[in-house]
Coordinates of N, CA and C in Angstrom, one line a residue:
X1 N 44.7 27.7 14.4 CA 44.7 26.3 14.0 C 45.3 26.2 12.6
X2 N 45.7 25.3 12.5 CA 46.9 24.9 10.9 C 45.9 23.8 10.1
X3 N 45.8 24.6 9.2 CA 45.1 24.0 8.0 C 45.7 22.0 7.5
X4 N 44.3 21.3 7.3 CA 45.2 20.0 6.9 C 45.9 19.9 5.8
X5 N 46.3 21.0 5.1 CA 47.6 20.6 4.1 C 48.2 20.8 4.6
X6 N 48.6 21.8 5.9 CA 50.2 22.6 6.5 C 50.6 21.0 7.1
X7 N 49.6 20.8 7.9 CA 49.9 19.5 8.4 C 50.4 18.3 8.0
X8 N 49.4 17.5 6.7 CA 50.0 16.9 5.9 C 51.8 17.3 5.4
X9 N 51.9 18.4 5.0 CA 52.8 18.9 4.5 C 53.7 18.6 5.1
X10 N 53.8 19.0 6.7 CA 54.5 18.9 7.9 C 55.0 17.4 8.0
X11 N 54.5 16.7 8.1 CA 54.0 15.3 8.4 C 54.9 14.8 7.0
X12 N 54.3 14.7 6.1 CA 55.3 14.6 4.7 C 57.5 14.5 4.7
X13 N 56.9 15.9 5.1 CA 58.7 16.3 5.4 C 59.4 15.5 6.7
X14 N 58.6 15.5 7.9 CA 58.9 14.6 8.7 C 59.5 13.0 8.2
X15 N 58.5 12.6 7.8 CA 59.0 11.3 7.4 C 59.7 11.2 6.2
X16 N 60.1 12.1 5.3 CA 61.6 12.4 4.7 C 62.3 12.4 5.3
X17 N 62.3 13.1 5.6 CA 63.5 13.6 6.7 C 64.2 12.4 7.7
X18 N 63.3 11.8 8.4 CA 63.7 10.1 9.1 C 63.8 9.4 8.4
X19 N 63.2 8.9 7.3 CA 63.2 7.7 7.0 C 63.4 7.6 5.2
X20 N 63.5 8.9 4.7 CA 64.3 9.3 3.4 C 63.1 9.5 2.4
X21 N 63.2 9.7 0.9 CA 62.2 9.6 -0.1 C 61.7 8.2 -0.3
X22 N 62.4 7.2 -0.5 CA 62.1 5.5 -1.0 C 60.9 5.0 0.4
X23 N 62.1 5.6 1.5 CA 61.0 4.3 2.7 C 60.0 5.2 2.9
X24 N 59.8 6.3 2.6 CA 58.5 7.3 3.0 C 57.6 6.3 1.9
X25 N 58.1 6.2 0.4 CA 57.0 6.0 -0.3 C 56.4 4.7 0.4
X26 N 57.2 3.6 0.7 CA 56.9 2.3 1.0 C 56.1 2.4 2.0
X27 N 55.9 3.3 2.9 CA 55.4 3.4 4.5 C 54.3 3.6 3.9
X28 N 54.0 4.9 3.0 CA 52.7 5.2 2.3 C 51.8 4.1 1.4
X29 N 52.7 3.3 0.5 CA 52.2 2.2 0.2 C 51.5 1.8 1.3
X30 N 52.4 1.0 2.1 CA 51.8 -0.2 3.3 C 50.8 0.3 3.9
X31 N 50.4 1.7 3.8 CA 49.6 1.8 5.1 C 48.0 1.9 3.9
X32 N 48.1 2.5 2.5 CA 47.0 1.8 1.7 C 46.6 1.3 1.2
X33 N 47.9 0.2 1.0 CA 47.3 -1.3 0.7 C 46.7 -2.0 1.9
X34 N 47.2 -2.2 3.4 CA 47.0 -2.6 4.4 C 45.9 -1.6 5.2
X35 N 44.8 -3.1 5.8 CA 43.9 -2.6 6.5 C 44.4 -2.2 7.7
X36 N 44.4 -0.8 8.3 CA 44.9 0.0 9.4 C 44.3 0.5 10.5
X37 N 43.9 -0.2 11.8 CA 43.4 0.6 12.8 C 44.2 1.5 13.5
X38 N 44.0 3.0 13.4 CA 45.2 3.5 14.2 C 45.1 3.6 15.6
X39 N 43.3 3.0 16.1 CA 43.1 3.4 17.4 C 43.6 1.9 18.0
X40 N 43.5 0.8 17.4 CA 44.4 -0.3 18.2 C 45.7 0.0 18.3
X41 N 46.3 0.2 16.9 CA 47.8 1.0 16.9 C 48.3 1.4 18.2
X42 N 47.3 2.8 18.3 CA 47.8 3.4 19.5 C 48.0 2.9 20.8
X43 N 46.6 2.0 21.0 CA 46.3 1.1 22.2 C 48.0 0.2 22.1
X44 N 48.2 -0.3 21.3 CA 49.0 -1.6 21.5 C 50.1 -0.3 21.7
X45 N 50.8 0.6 21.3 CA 51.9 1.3 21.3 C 51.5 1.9 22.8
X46 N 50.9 2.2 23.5 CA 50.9 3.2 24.7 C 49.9 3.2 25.7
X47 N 49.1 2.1 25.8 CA 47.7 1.7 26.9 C 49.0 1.5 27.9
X48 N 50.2 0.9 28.2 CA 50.8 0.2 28.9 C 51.8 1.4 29.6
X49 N 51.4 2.3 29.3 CA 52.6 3.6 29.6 C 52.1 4.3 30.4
X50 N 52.4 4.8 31.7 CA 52.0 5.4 32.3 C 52.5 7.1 32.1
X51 N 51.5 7.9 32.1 CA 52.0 9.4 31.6 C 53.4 9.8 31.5
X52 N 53.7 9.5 32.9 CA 55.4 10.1 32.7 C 55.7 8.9 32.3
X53 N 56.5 8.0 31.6 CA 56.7 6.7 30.7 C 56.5 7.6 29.4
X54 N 55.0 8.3 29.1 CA 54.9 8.8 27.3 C 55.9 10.5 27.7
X55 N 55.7 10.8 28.2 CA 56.4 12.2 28.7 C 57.5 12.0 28.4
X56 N 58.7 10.8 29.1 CA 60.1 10.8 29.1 C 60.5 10.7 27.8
X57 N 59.5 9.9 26.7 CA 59.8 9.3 25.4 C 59.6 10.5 24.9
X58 N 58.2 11.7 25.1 CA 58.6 12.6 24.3 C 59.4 13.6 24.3
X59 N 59.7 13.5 25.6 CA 60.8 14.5 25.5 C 62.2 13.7 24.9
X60 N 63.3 12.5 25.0 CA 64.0 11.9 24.6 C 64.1 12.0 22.4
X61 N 62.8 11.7 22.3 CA 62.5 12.1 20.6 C 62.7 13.6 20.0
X62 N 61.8 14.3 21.2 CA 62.2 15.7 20.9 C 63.8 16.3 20.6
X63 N 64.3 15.8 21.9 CA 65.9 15.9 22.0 C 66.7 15.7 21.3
X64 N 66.3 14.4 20.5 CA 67.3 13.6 19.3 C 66.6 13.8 18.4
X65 N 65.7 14.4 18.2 CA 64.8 14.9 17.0 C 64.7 13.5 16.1
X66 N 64.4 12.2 16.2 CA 63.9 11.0 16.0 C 63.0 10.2 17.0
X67 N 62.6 9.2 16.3 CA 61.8 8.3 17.3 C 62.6 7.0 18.0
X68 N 61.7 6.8 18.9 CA 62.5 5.7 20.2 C 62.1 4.7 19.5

């Protein structure tokens, strides 16, 4: 199992990597100034997906190594 800094770490560079140094910071901003449920989040992003629906997307993201 990977320690929560590898992770963080991981996660960090991820969102460099897509969305650069500036919009990383801003995303980090918005998400501690703003009150955040991540379990509605998730709900509103993927209650409506049926397995293979989240399957196709992750494989399609994997592929283009970005998000849909």
């Amino acid at each position: 199992m990977r320690t929560t800094n590898v992770i963080v770490n991981d996660a960090m560079n991820c969102l460099i990597k897509t969305l650069g140094v500036v919009e990383t910071e801003i995303f980090i901003s918005a998400l501690l100034r703003e009150p955040f449920d991540y379990t509605e989040w998730r709900k509103d992003q993927f209650d409506d997906m049926s397995l293979e629906e989240l399957n196709a997307q992750a494989v399609i993201c994997s592929r283009n190594d970005t998000t849909v």
